[in-house]
Short mmCIF file of C-alpha atoms and ligand atoms in Angstrom, two decimals:
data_model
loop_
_atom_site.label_atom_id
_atom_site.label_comp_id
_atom_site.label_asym_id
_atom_site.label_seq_id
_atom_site.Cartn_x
_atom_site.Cartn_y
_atom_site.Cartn_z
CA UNK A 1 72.46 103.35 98.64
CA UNK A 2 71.71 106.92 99.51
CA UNK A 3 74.21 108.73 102.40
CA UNK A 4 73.20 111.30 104.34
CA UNK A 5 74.62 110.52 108.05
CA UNK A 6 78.91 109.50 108.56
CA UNK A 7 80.40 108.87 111.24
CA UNK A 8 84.08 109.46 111.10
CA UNK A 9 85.92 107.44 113.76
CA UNK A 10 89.30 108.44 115.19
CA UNK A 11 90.24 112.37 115.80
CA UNK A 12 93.26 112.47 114.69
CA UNK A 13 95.46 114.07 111.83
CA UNK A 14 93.18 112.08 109.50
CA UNK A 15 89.85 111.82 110.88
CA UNK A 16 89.52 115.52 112.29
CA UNK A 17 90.07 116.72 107.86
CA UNK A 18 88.00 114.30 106.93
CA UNK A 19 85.25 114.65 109.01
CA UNK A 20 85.39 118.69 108.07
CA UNK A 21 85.36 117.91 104.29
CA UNK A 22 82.54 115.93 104.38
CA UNK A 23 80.62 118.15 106.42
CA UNK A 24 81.39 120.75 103.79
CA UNK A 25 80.12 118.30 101.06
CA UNK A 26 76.82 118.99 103.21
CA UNK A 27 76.53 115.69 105.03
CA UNK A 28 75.40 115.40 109.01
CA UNK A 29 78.81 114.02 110.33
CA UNK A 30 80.04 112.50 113.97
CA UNK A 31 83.30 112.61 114.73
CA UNK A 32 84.09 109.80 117.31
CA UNK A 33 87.16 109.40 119.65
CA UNK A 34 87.51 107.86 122.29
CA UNK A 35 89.78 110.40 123.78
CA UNK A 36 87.30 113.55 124.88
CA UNK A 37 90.60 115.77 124.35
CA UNK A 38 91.42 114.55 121.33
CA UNK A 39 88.22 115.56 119.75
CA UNK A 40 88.41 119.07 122.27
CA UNK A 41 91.48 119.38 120.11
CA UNK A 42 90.59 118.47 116.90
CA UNK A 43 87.29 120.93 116.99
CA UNK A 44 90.01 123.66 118.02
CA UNK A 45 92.40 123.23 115.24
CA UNK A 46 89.06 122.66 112.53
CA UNK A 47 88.03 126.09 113.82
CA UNK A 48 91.44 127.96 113.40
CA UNK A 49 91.58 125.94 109.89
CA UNK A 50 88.22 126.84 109.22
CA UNK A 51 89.09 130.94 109.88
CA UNK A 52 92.51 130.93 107.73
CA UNK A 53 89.94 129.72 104.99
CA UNK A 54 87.75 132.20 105.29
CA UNK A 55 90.98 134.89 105.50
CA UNK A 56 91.92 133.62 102.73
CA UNK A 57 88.91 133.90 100.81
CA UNK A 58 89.05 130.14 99.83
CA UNK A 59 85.48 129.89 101.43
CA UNK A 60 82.94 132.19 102.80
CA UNK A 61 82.20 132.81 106.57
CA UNK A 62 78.58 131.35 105.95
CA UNK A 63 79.78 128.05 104.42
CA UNK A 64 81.87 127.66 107.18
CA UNK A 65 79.74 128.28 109.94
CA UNK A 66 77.33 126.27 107.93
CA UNK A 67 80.00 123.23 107.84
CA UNK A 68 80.12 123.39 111.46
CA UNK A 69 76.95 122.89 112.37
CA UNK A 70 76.51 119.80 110.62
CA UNK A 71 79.55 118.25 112.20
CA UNK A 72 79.55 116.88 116.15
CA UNK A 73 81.59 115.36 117.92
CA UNK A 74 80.92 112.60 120.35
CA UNK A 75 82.86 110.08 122.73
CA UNK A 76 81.01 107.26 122.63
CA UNK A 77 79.58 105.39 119.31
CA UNK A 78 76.26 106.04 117.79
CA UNK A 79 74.05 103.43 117.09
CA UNK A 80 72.59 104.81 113.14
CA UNK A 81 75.11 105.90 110.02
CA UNK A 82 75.11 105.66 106.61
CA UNK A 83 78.38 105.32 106.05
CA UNK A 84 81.41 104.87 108.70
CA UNK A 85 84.92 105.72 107.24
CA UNK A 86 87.37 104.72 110.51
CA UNK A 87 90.81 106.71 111.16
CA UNK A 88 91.44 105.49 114.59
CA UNK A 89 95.18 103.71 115.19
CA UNK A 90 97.05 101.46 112.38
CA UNK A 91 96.98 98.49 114.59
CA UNK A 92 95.48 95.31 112.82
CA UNK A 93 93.67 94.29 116.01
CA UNK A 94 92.48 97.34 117.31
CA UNK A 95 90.49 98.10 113.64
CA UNK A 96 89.14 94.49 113.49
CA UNK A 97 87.69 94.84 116.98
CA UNK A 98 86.64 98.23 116.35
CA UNK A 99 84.64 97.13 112.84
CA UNK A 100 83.54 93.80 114.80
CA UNK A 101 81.86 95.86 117.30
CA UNK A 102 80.46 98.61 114.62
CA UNK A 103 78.88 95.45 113.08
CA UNK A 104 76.72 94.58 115.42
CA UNK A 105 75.41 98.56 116.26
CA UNK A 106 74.81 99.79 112.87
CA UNK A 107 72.66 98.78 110.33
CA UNK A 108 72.73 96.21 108.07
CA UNK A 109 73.45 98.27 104.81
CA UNK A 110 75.40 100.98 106.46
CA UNK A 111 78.75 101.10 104.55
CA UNK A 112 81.91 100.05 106.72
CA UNK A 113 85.02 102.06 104.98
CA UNK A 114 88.72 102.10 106.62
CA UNK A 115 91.10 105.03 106.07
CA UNK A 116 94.31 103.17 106.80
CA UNK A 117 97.47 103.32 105.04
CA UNK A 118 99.02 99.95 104.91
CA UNK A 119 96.44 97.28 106.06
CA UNK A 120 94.46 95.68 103.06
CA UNK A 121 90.42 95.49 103.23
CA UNK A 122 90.27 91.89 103.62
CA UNK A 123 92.13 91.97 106.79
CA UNK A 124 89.52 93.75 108.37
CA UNK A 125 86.40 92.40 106.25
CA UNK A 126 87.29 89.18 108.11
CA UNK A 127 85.81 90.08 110.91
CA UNK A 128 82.28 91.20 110.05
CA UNK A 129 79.70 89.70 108.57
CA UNK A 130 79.17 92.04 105.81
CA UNK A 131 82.03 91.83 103.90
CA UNK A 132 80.33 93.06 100.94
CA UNK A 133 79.64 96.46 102.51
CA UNK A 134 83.65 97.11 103.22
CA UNK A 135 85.96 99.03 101.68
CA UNK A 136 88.85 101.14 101.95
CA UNK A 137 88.63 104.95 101.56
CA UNK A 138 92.53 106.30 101.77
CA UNK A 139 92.54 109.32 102.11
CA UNK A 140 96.06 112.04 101.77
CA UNK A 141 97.14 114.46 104.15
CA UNK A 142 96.35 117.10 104.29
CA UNK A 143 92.88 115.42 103.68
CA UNK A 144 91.13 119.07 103.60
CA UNK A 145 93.35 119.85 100.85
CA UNK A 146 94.57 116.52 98.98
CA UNK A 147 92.54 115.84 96.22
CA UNK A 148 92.78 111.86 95.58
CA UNK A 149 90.94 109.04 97.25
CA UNK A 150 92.31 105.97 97.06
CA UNK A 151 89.09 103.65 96.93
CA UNK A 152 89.98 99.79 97.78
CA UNK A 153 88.00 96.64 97.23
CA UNK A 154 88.49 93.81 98.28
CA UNK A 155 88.24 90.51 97.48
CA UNK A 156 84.62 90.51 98.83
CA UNK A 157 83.51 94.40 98.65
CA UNK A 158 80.39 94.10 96.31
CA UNK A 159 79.86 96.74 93.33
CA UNK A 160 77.06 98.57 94.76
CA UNK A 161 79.84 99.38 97.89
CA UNK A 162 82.41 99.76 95.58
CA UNK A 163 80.23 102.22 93.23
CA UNK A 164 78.36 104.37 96.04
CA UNK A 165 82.02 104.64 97.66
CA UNK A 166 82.98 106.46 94.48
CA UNK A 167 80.38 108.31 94.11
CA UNK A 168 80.92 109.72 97.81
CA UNK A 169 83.83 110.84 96.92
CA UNK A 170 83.60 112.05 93.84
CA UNK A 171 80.56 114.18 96.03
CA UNK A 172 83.45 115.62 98.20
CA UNK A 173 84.98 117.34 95.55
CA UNK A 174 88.06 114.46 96.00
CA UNK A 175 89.19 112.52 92.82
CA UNK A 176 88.85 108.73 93.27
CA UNK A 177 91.10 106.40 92.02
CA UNK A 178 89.29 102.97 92.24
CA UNK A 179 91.69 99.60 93.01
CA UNK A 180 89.88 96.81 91.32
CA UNK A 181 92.07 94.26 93.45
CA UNK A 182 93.70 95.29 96.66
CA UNK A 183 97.88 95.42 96.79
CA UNK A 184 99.19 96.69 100.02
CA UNK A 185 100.61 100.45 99.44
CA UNK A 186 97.66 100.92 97.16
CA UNK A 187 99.11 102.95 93.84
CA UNK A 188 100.18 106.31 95.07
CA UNK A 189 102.46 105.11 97.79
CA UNK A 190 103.92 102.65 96.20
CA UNK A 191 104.46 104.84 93.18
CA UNK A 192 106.17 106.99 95.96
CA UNK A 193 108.45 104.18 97.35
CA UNK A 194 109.58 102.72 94.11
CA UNK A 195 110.95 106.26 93.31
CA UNK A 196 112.70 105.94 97.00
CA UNK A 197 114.22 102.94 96.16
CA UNK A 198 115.49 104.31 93.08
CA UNK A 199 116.69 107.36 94.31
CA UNK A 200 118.70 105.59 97.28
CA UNK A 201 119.78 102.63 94.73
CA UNK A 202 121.08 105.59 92.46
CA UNK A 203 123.40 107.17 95.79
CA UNK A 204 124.44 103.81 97.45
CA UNK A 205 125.69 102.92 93.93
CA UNK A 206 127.64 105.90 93.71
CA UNK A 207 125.97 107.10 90.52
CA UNK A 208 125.22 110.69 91.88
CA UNK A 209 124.99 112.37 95.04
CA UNK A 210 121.41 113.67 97.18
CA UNK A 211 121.06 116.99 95.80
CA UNK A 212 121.62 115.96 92.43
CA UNK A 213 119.17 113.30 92.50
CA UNK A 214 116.11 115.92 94.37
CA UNK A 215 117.53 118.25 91.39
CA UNK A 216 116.41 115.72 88.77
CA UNK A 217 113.12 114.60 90.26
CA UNK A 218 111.95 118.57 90.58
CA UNK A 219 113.59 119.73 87.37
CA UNK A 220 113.42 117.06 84.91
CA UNK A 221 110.08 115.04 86.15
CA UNK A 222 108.15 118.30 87.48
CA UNK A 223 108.45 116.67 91.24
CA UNK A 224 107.82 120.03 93.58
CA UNK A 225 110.37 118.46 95.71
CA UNK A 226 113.18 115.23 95.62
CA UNK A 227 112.61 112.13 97.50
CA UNK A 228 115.37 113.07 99.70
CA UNK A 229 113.98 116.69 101.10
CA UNK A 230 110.40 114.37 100.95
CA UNK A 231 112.39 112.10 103.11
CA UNK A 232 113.39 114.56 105.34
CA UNK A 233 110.03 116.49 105.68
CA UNK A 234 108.47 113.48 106.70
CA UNK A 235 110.71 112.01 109.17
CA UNK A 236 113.54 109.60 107.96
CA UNK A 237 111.71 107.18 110.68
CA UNK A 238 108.54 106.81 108.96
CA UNK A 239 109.75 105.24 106.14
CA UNK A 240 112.34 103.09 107.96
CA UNK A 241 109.48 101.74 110.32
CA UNK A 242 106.78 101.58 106.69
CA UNK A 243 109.91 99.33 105.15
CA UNK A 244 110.59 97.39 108.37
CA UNK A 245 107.13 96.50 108.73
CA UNK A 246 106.91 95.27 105.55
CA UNK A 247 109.86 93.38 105.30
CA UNK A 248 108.57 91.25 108.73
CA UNK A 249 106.01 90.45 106.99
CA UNK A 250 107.24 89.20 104.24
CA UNK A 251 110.77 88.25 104.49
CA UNK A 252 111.92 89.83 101.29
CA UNK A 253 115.11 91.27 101.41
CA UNK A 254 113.73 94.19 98.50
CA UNK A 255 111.46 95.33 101.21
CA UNK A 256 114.10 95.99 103.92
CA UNK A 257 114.90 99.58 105.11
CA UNK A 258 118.49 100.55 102.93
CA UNK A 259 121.94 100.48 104.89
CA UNK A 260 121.47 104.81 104.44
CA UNK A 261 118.18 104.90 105.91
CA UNK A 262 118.94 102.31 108.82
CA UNK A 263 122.25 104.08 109.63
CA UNK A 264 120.57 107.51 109.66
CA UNK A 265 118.05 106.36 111.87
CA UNK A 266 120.27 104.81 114.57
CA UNK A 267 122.04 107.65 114.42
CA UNK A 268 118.73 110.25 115.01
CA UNK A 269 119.41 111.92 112.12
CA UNK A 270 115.63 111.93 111.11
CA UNK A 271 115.11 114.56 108.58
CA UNK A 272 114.35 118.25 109.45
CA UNK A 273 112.84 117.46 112.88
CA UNK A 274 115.97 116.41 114.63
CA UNK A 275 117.79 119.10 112.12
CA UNK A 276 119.53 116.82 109.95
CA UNK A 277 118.77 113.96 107.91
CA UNK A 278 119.92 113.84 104.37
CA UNK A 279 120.67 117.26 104.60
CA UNK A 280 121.67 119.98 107.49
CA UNK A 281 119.28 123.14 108.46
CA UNK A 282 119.79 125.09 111.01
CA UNK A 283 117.50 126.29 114.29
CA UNK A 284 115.16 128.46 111.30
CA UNK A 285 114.55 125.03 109.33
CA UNK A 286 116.78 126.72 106.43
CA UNK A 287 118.57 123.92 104.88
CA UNK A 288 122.42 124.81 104.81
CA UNK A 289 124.88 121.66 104.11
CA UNK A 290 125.00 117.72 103.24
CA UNK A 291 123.47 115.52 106.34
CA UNK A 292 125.13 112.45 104.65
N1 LIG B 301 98.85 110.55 109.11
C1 LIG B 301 98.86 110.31 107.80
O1 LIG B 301 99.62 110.93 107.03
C2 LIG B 301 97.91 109.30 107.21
C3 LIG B 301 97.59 109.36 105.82
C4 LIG B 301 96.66 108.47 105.29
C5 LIG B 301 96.08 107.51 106.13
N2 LIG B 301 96.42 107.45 107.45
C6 LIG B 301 95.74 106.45 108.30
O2 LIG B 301 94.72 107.10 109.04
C7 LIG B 301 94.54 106.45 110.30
C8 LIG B 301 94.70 107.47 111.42
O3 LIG B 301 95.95 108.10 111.31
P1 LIG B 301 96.25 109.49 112.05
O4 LIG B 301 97.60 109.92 111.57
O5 LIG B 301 95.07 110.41 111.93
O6 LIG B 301 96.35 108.97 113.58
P2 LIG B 301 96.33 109.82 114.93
O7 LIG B 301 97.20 109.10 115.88
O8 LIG B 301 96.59 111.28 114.66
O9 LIG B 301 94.80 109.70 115.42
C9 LIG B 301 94.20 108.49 115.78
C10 LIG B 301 93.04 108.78 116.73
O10 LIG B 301 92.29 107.59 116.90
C11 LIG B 301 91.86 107.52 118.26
N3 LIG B 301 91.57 106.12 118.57
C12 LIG B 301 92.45 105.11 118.75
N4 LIG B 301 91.78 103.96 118.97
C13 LIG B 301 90.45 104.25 118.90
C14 LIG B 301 89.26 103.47 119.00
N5 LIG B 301 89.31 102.15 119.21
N6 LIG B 301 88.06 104.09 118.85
C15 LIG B 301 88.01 105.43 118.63
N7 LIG B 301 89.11 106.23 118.51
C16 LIG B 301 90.30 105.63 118.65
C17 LIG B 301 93.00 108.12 119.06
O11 LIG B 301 92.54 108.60 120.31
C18 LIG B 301 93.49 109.25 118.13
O12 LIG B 301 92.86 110.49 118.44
C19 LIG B 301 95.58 105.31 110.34
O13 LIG B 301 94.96 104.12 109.94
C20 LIG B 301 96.62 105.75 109.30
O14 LIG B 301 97.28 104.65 108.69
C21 LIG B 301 97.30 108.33 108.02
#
């Protein structure tokens, strides 16, 4: 399976990085969104990315322009890719119909990948008829400067997918880390939540308080920062709506948001954007007291 042409799909956060790294890998990339400003936007911010780089000396001026001309962007789908790795919305539906549509355009081998956080290969697999040529590709954010790949099979992905996947990103510069059976979470992030749960089991029980616990992670385990400032950074909500989701699904009371987290959040304390969360900072962002 050789790839030349990808088409990244979905201009967002995700898609805009991704579709920049692999056009600095050297491949002919399409960025696709359905939303003409979103990719208006995401070409601006690539190209004031692209510059700080180049300030920086992390890449020259040549590479970059280089980079650029090998990626376009475009608002309706092409019918001829390689490989497609999709970052459009986390909605179930909306991927399935985006992939069942896809199916029918592209190419029989062309490789169908997902970027999504949460949903599990086989729940979009279901609804082409290549099953074997789908698999996740999970990438981190920042994606232009996270270096693992979370690469997903499912039940059905077959091992010439599952090996050209790695070797596509392992031709990005990216470190793969290769699921041989899909969990939902995938490793890192649910190496991430159990230390959550832990870290919030530790303070409901009493056993030590927020700052203590962040104090641990960074100076005992290496952590560059606690799960509680992690918390905050990323928005108390997120990981109340992650948990809540998962706990509809599957009933468990283990997978339901914590009293802490659900109380913070119906209070809008949600972490350094609202200005408190598990802990206080004031109108600079500089943290100065206890949110909790
Ligand atoms: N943000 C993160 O930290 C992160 C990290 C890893 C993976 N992900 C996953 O990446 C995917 C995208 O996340 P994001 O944060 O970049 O989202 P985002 O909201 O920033 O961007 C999504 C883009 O997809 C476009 N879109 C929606 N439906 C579309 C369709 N049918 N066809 C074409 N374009 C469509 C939207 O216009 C929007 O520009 C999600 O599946 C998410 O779970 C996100």
């Amino acid at each position: 399976m050789s790839i030349e042409r990808v088409l990244v799909a979905g201009a967002g956060a995700m898609g805009s990085q991704i579709a920049m790294v692999c056009a600095f890998a050297g491949y002919h990339v399409t960025l696709h969104d359905l939303d003409p400003t979103a990719l208006d936007a995401a070409t601006a911010a690539l190209r004031e990315r692209t510059s700080s780089m180049v300030a920086k000396g992390r890449r020259t001026a040549e590479e970059v322009d280089a980079a650029h001309a090998r990626l376009h962007t475009a608002s309706t789908l092409p019918d001829d890719a390689d490989l497609v790795i999709e970052a459009i919305v986390e909605r179930l539906d909306v991927k399935r119909a985006f992939f069942a549509d896809l199916d029918t355009r592209l190419p029989a081998e062309t490789i169908l990948a997902s970027n999504s956080s949460s949903l599990v290969p086989s729940s979009m697999a279901s609804a082409i008829r290549r099953p074997d040529r789908f698999v996740n590709l999970h990438f981190f954010n920042p994606a232009l400067v996270m270096p693992c790949v979370e690469v997903v099979r499912g039940p059905e992905t077959g091992d010439a997918t599952a090996a050209a996947a790695t070797a596509f990103v392992e031709s990005l510069g990216k470190v793969p880390v290769v699921l041989a059976r899909e969990i939902p979470g995938f490793v890192a992030n649910r190496l991430l939540n159990a230390v959550r749960d832990e870290a919030i089991a530790l303070y409901e029980g009493g056993y030590a308080d927020v700052d203590a616990i962040d104090t641990a992670a960074r100076t005992a385990l290496g952590y560059p920062m606690g799960p509680f400032e992690l918390m905050d950074l990323t928005g108390v909500d997120i990981g109340y709506l992650t948990k809540k989701a998962r706990f509809d699904e599957t009933g468990d009371p283990a997978d339901a948001p914590s009293a802490t987290v659900s109380r913070l959040v119906a209070d809008g304390h949600l972490g350094r954007k609202t200005g408190r969360g598990f802990y206080l900072y004031d109108s600079t962002g500089a943290r100065v007291g206890k949110g909790i």
